[in-house]
PDB file of C-alpha atoms and ligand atoms in Angstrom:
ATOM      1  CA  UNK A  18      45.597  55.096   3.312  1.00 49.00           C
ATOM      2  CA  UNK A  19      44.425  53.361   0.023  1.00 53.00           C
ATOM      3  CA  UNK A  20      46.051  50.301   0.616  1.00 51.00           C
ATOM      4  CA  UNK A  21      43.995  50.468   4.476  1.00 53.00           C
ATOM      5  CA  UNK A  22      40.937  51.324   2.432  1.00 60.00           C
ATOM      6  CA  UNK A  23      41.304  48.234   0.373  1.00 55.00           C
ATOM      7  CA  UNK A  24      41.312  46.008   3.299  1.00 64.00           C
ATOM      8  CA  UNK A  25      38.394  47.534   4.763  1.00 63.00           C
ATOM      9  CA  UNK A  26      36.880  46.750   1.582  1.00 69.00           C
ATOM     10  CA  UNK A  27      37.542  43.288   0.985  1.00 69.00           C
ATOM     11  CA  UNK A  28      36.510  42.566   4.854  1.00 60.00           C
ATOM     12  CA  UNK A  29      33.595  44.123   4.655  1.00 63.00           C
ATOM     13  CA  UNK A  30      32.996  41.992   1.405  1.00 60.00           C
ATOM     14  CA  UNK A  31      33.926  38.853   3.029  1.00 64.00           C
ATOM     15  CA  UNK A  32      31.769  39.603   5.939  1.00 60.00           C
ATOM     16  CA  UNK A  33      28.741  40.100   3.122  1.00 59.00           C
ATOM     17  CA  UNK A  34      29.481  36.802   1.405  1.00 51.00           C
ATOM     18  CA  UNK A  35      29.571  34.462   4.845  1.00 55.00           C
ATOM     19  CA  UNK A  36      26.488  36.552   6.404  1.00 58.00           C
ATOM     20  CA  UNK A  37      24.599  35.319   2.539  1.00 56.00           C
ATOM     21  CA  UNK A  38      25.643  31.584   2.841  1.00 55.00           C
ATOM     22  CA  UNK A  39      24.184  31.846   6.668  1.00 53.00           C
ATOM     23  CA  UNK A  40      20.963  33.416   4.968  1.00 55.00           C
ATOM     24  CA  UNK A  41      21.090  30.521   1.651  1.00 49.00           C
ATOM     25  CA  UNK A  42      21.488  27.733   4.272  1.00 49.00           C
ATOM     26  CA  UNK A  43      18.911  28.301   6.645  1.00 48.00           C
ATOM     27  CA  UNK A  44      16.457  29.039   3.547  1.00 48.00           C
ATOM     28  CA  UNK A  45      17.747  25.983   1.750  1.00 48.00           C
ATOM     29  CA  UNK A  46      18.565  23.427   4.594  1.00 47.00           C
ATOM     30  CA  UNK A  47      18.667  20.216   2.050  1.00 47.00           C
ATOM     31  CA  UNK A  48      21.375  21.815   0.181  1.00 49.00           C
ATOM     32  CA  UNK A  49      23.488  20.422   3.046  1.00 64.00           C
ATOM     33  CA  UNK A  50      26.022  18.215   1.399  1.00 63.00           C
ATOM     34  CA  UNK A  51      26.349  16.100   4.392  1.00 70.00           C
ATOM     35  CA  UNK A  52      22.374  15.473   4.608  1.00 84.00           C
ATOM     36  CA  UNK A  53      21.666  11.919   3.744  1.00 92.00           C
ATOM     37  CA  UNK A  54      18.972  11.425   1.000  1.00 96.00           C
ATOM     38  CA  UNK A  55      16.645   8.748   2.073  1.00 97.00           C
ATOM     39  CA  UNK A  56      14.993   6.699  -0.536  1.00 98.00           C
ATOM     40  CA  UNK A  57      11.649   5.331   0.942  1.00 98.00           C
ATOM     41  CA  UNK A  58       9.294   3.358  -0.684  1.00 98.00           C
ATOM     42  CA  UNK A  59       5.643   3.782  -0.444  1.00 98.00           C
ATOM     43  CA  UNK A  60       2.026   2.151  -2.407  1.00 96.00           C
ATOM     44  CA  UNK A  61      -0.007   5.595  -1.889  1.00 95.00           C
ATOM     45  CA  UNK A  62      -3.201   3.540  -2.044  1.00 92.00           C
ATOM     46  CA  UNK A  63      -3.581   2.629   1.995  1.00 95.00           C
ATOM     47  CA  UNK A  64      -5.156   5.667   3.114  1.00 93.00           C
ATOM     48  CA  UNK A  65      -5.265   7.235   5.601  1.00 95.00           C
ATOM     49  CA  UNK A  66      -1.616   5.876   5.799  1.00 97.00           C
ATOM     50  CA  UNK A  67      -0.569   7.350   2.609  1.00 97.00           C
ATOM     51  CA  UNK A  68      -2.535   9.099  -0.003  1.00 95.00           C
ATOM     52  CA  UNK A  69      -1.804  10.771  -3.007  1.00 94.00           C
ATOM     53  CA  UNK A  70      -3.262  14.178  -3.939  1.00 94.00           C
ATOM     54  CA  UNK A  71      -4.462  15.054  -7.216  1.00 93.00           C
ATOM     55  CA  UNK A  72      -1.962  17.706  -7.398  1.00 94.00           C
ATOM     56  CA  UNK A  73       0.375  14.177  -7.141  1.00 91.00           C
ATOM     57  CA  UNK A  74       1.305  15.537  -3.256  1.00 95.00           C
ATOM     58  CA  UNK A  75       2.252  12.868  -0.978  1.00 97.00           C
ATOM     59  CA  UNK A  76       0.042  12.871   2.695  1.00 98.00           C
ATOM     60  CA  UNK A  77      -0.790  10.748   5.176  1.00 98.00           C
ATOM     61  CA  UNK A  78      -0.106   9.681   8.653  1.00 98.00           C
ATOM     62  CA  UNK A  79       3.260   8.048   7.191  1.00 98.00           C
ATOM     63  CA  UNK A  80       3.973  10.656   5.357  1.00 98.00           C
ATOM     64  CA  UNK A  81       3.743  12.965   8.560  1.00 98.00           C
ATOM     65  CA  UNK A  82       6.006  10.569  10.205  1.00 98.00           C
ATOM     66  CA  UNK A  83       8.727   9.646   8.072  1.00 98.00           C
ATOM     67  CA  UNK A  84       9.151  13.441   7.532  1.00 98.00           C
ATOM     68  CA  UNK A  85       9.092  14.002  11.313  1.00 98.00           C
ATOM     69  CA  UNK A  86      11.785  10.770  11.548  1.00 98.00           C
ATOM     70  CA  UNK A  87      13.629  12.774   8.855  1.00 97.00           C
ATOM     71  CA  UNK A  88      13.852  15.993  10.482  1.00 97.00           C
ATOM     72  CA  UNK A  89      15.302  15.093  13.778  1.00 96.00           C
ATOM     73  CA  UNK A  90      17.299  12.366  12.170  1.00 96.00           C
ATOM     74  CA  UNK A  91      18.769  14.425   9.903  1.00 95.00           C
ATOM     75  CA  UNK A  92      17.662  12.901   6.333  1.00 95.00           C
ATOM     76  CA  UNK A  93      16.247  14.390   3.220  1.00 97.00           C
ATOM     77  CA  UNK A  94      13.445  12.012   2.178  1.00 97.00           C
ATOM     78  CA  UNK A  95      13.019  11.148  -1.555  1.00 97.00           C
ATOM     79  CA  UNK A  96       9.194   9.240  -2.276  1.00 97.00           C
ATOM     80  CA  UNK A  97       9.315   6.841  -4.321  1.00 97.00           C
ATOM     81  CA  UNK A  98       5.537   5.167  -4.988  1.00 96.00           C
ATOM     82  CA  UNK A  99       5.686   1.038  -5.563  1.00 95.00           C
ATOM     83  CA  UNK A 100       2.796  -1.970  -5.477  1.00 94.00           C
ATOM     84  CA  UNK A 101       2.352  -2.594  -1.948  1.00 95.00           C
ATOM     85  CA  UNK A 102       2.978  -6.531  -3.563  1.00 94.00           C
ATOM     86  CA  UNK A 103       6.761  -5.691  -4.520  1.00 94.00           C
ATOM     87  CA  UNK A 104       7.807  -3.702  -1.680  1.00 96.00           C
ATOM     88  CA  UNK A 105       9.755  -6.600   0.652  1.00 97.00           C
ATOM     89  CA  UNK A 106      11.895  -7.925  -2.782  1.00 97.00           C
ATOM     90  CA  UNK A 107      12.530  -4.481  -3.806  1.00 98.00           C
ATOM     91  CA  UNK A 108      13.998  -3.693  -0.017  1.00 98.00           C
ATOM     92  CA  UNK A 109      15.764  -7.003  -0.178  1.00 97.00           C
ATOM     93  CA  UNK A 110      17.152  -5.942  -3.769  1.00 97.00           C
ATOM     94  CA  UNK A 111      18.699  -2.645  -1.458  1.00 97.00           C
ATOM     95  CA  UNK A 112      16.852  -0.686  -4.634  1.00 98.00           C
ATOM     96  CA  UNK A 113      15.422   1.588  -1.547  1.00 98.00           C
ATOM     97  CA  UNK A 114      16.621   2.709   2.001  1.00 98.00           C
ATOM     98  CA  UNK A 115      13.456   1.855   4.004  1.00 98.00           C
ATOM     99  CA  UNK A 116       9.649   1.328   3.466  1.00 98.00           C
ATOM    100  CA  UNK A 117       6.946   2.893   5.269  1.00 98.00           C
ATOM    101  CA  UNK A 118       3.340   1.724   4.143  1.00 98.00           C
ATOM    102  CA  UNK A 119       1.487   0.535   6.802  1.00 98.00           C
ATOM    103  CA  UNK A 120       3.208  -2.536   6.839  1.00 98.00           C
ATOM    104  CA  UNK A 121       2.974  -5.279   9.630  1.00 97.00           C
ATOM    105  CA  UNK A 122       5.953  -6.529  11.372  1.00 97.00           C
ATOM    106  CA  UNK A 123       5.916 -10.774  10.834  1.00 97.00           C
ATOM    107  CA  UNK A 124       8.257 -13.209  11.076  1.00 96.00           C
ATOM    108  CA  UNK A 125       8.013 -14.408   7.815  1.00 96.00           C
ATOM    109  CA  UNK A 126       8.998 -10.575   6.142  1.00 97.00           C
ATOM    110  CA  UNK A 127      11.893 -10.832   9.261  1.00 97.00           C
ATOM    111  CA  UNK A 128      13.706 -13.591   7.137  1.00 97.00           C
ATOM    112  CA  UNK A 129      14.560 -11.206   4.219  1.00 98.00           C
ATOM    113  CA  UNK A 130      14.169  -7.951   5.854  1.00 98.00           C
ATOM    114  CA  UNK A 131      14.388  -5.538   9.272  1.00 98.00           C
ATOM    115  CA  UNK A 132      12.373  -3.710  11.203  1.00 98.00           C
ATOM    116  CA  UNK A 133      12.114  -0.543  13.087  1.00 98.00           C
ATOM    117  CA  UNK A 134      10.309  -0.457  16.405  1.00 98.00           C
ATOM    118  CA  UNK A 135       6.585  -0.399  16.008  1.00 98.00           C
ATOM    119  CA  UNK A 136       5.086   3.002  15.091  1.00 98.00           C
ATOM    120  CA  UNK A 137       1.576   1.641  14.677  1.00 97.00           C
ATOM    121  CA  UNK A 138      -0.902  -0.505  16.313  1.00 94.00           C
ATOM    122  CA  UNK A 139      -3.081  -2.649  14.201  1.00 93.00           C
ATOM    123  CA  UNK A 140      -4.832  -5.297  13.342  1.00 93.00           C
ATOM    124  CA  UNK A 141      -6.783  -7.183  10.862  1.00 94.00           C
ATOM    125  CA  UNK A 142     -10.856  -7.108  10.674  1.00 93.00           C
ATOM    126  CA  UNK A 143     -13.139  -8.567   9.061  1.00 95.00           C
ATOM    127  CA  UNK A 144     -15.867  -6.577   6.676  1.00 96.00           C
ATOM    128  CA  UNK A 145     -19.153  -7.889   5.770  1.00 97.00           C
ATOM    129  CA  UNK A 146     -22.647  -6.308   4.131  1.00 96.00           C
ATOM    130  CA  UNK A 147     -24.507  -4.751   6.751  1.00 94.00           C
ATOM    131  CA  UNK A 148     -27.583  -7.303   6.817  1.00 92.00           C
ATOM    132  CA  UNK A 149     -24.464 -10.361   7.644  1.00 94.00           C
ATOM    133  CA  UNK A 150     -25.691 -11.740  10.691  1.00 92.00           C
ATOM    134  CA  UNK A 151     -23.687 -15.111  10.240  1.00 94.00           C
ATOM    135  CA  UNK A 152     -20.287 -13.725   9.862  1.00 95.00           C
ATOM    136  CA  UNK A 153     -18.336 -12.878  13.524  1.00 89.00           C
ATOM    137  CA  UNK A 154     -15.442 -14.793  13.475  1.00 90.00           C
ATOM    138  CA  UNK A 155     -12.362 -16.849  12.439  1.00 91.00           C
ATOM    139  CA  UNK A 156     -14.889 -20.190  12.483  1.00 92.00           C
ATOM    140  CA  UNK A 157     -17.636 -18.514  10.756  1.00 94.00           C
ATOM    141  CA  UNK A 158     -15.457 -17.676   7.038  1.00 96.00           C
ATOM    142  CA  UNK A 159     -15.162 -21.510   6.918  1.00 96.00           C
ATOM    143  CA  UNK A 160     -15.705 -22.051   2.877  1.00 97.00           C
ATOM    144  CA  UNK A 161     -16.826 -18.308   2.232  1.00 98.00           C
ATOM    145  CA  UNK A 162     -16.003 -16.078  -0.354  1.00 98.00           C
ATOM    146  CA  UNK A 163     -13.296 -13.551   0.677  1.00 97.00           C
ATOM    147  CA  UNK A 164     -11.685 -10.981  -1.114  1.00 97.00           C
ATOM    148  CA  UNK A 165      -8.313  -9.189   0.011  1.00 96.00           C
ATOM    149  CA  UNK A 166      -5.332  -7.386  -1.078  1.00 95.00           C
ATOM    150  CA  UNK A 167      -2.251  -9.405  -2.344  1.00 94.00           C
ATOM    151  CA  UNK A 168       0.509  -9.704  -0.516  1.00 95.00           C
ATOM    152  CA  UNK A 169      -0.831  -8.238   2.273  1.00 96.00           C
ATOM    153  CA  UNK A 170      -1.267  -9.816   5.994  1.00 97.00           C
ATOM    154  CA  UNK A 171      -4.738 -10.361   5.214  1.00 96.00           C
ATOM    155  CA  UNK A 172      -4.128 -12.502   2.054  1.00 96.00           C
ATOM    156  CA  UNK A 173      -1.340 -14.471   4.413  1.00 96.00           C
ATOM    157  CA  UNK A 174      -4.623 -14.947   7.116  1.00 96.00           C
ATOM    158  CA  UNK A 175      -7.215 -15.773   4.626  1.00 96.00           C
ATOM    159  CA  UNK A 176      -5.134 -18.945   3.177  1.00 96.00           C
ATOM    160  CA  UNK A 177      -5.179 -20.393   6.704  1.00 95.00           C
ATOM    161  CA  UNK A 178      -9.277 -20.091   6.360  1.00 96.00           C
ATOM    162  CA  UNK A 179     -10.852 -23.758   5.437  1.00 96.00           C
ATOM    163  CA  UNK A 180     -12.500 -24.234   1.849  1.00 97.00           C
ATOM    164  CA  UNK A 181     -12.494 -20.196   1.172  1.00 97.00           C
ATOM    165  CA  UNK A 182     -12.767 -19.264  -2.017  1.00 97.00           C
ATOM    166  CA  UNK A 183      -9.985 -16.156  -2.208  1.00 97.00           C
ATOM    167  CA  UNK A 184      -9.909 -13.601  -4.128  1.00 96.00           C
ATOM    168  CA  UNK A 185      -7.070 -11.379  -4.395  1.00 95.00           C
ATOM    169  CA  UNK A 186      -6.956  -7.112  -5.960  1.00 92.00           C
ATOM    170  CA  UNK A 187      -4.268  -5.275  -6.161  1.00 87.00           C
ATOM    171  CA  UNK A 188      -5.203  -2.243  -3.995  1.00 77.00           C
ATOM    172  CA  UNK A 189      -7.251  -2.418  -0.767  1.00 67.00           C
ATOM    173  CA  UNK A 190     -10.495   0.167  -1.613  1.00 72.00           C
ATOM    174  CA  UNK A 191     -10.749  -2.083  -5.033  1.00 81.00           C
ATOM    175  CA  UNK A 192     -12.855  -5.119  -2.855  1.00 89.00           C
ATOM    176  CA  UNK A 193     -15.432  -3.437  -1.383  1.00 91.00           C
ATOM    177  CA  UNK A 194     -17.250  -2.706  -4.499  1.00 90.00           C
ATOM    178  CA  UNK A 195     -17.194  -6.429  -4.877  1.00 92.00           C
ATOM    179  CA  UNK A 196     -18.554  -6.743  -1.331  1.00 95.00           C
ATOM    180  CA  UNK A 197     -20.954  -4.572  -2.399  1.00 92.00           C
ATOM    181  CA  UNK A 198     -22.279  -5.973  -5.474  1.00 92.00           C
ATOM    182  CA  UNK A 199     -22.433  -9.725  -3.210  1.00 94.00           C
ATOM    183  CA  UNK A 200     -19.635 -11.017  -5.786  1.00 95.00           C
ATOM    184  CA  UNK A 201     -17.646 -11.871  -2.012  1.00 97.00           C
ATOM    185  CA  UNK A 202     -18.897 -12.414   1.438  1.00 97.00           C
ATOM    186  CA  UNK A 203     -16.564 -10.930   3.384  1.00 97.00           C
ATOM    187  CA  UNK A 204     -13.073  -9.047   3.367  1.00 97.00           C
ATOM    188  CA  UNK A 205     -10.102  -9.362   5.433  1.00 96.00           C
ATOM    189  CA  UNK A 206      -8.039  -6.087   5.681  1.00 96.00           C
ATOM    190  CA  UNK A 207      -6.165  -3.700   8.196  1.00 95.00           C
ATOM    191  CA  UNK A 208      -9.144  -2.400  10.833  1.00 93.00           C
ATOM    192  CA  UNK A 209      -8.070   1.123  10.233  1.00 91.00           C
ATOM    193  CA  UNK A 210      -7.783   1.756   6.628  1.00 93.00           C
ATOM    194  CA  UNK A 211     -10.939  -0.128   6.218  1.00 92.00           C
ATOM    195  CA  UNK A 212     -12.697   1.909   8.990  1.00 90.00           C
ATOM    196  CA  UNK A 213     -11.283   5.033   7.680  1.00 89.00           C
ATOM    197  CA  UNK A 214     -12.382   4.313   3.859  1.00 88.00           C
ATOM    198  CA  UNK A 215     -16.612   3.330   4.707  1.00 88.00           C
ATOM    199  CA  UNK A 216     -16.548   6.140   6.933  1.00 86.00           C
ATOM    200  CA  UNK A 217     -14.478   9.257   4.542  1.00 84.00           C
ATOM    201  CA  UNK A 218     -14.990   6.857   1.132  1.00 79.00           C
ATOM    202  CA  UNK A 219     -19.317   7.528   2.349  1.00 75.00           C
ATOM    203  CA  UNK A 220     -19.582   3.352   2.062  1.00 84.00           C
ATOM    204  CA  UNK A 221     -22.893   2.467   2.744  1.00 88.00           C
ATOM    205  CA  UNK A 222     -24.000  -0.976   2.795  1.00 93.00           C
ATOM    206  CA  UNK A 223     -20.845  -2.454   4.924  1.00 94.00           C
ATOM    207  CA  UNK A 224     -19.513  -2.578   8.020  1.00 92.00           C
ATOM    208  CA  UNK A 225     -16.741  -3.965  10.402  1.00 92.00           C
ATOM    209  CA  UNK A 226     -17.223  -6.757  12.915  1.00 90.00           C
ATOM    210  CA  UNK A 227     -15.842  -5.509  16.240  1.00 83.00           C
ATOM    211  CA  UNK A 228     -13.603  -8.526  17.068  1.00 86.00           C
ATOM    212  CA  UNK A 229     -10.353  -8.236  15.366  1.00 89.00           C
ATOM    213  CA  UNK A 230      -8.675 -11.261  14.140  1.00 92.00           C
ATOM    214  CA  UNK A 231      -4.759 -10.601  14.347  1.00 92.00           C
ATOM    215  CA  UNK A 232      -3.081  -7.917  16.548  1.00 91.00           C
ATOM    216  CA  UNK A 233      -0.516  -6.518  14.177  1.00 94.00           C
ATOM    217  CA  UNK A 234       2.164  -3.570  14.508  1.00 96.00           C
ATOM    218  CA  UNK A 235       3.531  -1.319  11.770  1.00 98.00           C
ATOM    219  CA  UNK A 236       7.322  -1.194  11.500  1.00 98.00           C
ATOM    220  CA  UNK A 237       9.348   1.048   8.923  1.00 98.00           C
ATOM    221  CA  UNK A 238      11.206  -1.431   6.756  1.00 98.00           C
ATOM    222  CA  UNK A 239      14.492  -1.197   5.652  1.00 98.00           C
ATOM    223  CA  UNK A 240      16.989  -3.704   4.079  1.00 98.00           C
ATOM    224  CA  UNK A 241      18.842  -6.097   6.635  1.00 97.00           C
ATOM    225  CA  UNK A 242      21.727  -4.669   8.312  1.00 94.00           C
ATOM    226  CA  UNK A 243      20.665  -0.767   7.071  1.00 97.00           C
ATOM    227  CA  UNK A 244      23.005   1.995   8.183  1.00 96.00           C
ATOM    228  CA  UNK A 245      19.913   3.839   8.946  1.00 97.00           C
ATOM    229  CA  UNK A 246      17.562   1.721  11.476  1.00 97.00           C
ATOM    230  CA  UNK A 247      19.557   2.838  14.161  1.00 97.00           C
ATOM    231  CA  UNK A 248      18.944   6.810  13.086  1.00 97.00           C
ATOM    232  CA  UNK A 249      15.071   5.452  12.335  1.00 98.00           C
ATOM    233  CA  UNK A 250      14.346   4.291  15.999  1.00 97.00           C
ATOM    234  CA  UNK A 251      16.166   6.937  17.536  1.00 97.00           C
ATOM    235  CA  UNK A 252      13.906   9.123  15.692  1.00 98.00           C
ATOM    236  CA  UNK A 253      10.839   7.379  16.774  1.00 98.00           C
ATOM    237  CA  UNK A 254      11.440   7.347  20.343  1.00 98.00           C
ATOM    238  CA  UNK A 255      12.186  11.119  20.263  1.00 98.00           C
ATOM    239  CA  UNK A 256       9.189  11.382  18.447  1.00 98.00           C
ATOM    240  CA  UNK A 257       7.282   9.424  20.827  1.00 98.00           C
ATOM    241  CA  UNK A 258       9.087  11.623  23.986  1.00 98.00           C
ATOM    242  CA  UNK A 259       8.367  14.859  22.616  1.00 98.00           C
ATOM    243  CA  UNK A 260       4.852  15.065  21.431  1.00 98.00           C
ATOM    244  CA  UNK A 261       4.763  14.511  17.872  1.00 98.00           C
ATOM    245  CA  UNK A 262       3.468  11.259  17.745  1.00 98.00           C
ATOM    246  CA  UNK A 263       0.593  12.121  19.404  1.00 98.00           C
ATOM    247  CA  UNK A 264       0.161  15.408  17.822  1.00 98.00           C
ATOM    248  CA  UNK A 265       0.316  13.344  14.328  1.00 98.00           C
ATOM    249  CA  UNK A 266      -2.145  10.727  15.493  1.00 96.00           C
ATOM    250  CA  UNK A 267      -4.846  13.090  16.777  1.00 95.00           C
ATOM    251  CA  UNK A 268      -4.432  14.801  13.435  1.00 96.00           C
ATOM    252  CA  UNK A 269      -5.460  11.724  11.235  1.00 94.00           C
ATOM    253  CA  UNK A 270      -7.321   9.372  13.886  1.00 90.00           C
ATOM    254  CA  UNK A 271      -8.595  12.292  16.269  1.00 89.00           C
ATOM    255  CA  UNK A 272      -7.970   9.223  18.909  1.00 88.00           C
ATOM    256  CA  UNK A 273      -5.099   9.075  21.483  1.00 91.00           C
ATOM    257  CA  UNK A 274      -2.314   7.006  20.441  1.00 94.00           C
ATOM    258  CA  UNK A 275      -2.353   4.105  22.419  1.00 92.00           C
ATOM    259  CA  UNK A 276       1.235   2.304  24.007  1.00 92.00           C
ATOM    260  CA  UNK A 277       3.954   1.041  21.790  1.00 95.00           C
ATOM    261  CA  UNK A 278       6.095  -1.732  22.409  1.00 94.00           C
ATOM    262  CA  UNK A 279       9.844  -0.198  22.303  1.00 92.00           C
ATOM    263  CA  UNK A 280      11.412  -3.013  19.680  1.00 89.00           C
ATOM    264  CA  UNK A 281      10.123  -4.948  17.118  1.00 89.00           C
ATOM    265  CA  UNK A 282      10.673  -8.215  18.635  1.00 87.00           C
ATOM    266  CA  UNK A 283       7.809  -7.294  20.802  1.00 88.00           C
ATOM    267  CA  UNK A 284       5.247  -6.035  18.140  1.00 89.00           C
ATOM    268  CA  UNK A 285       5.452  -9.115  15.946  1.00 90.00           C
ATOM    269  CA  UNK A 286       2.009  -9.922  14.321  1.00 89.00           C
ATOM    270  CA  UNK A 287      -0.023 -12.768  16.157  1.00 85.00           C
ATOM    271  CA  UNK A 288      -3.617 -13.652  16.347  1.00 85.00           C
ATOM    272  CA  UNK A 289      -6.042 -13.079  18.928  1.00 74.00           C
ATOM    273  CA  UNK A 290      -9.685 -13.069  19.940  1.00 60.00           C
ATOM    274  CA  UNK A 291     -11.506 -10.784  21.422  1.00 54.00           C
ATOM    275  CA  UNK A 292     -12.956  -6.624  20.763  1.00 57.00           C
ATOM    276  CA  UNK A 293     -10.542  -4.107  20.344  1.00 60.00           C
ATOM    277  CA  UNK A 294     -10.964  -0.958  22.492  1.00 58.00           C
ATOM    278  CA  UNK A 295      -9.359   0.457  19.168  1.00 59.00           C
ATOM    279  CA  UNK A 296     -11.714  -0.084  17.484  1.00 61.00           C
ATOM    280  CA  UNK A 297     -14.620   0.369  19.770  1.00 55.00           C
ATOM    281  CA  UNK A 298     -13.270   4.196  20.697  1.00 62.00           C
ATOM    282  CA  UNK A 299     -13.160   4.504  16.701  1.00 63.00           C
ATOM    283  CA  UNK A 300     -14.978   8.380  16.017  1.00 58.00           C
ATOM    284  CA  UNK A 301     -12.775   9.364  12.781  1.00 53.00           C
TER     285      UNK A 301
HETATM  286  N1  LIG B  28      -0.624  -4.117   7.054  1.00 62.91           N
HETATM  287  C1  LIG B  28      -0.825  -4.929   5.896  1.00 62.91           C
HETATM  288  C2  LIG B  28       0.427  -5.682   5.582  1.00 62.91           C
HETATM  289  O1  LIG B  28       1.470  -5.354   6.043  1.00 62.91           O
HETATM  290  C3  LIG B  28      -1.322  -4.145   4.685  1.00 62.91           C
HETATM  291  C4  LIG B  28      -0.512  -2.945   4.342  1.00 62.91           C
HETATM  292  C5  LIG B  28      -0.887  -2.208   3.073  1.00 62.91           C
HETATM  293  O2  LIG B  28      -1.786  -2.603   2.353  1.00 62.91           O
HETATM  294  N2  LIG B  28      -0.206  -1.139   2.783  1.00 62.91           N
HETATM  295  O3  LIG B  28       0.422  -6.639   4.864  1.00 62.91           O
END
């Protein structure tokens, strides 16, 4: 009888220890020893892309989605904040799993690193004072003053700009105080952060000529030949399937996410002419 007791005992026991590691696991999910921890790299200063909270909380459209990517992919992401400048040689150096920063699929950043589909559409615009009648175009910052952000795509466009006098800042929201002040004529920078920052950074003075001058896409960067781009698109497309995408787009942009191309060949960065419907829909 005692020795039946003692059984009874050490089941019900055993039953009480597995039914608290079901309870400890579904309350602790990254404690998972077989959950991958993802080192991304990100420059917190591209809002609404990524932004840093005072409370040093990490948000953002990016933010949203790598987490989203994460969670159906399986991966525990780790932030780690870098200069938007040093972010391709520090994925080349392997010093980080994957990027995600708003940053435009070219072929130039192809040579040293890869690409996940495009998550983004973008493009590069051009940002005057509001009384600039003269500037419209690619012909009309012909020997102008420009400011932009190093390293960026629109420090690579602004070089290919006859007899303009460049200058570069480290952070995008830095130049339009120069802008302002009439130190620069004109910036070149992503249509969306710069939209985003007059209208929620209260700029007055400037404003955004309509006709874009690059169509660009946003690809999450990782090293070349990662382990993880394959887990990264699949996590994109379901992303895109299910509802999430869009829900995560209407939350930053309160604009329907317009079509993706499906791989990154496809989204590389090129120039064009003409308005964007982007950026003429533009109410956030
Ligand atoms: N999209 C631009 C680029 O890739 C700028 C990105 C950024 O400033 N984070 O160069």
């Amino acid at each position: 009888m005692k020795l039946i007791n003692l059984k009874w005992q050490q089941l019900i026991l055993s039953l009480g220890c597995l039914l608290l590691m079901i309870a400890c696991k579904s309350f602790y999910p990254t404690t998972n020893p077989n959950t991958k921890l993802l080192k991304v790299a990100t420059d917190p200063t591209f809002i609404p892309f990524e932004i840093q909270r005072a409370s040093g909380n990490l948000e953002g459209f990016d933010i949203d989605l790598i987490n989203a990517i994460a969670k159906v992919a399986g991966f525990a992401v780790q932030f780690e904040s870098l200069p938007f400048d040093g972010m391709i040689s520090t994925l080349q150096a392997k010093r980080v799993d994957a990027a995600i920063s708003g940053i435009t699929i070219t072929t130039e950043r192809l040579k040293t690193i890869a690409f996940s589909r495009p998550y983004f559409k973008a493009g590069l615009a051009i940002t005057v004072r509001e009384d600039n009648q003269n500037i419209k175009d690619f012909n009309s910052l012909k020997g102008k003053k420009i400011a932009v952000q190093i390293g960026s795509t629109g420090a690579d466009f602004a070089k290919t700009i006859p007899n303009a006098k460049i200058s570069t800042f480290n952070s995008g929201p830095e130049f339009f105080q120069d802008l302002l002040n009439g130190n620069v004529d004109a910036v070149v920078s992503d249509a969306f952060a710069t939209l985003y920052a007059i209208k929620n950074g209260k700029l007055q003075g400037i404003r955004v000529v309509a006709d874009l001058l690059t169509q660009e896409y946003y690809g999450i960067a990782t090293p070349k030949d990662s382990p993880y781009l394959d887990a990264i698109n699949e996590g994109i497309a379901t992303l895109l399937s299910n509802g999430t995408y869009k829900q995560i787009y209407l939350k930053w942009f309160n604009l329907d996410p317009p079509q993706l191309p499906d791989s990154w060949a496809l989204g590389i960065e090129k120039r064009q002419r003409g308005r964007s419907s982007l950026i003429l829909n533009f109410k956030f």
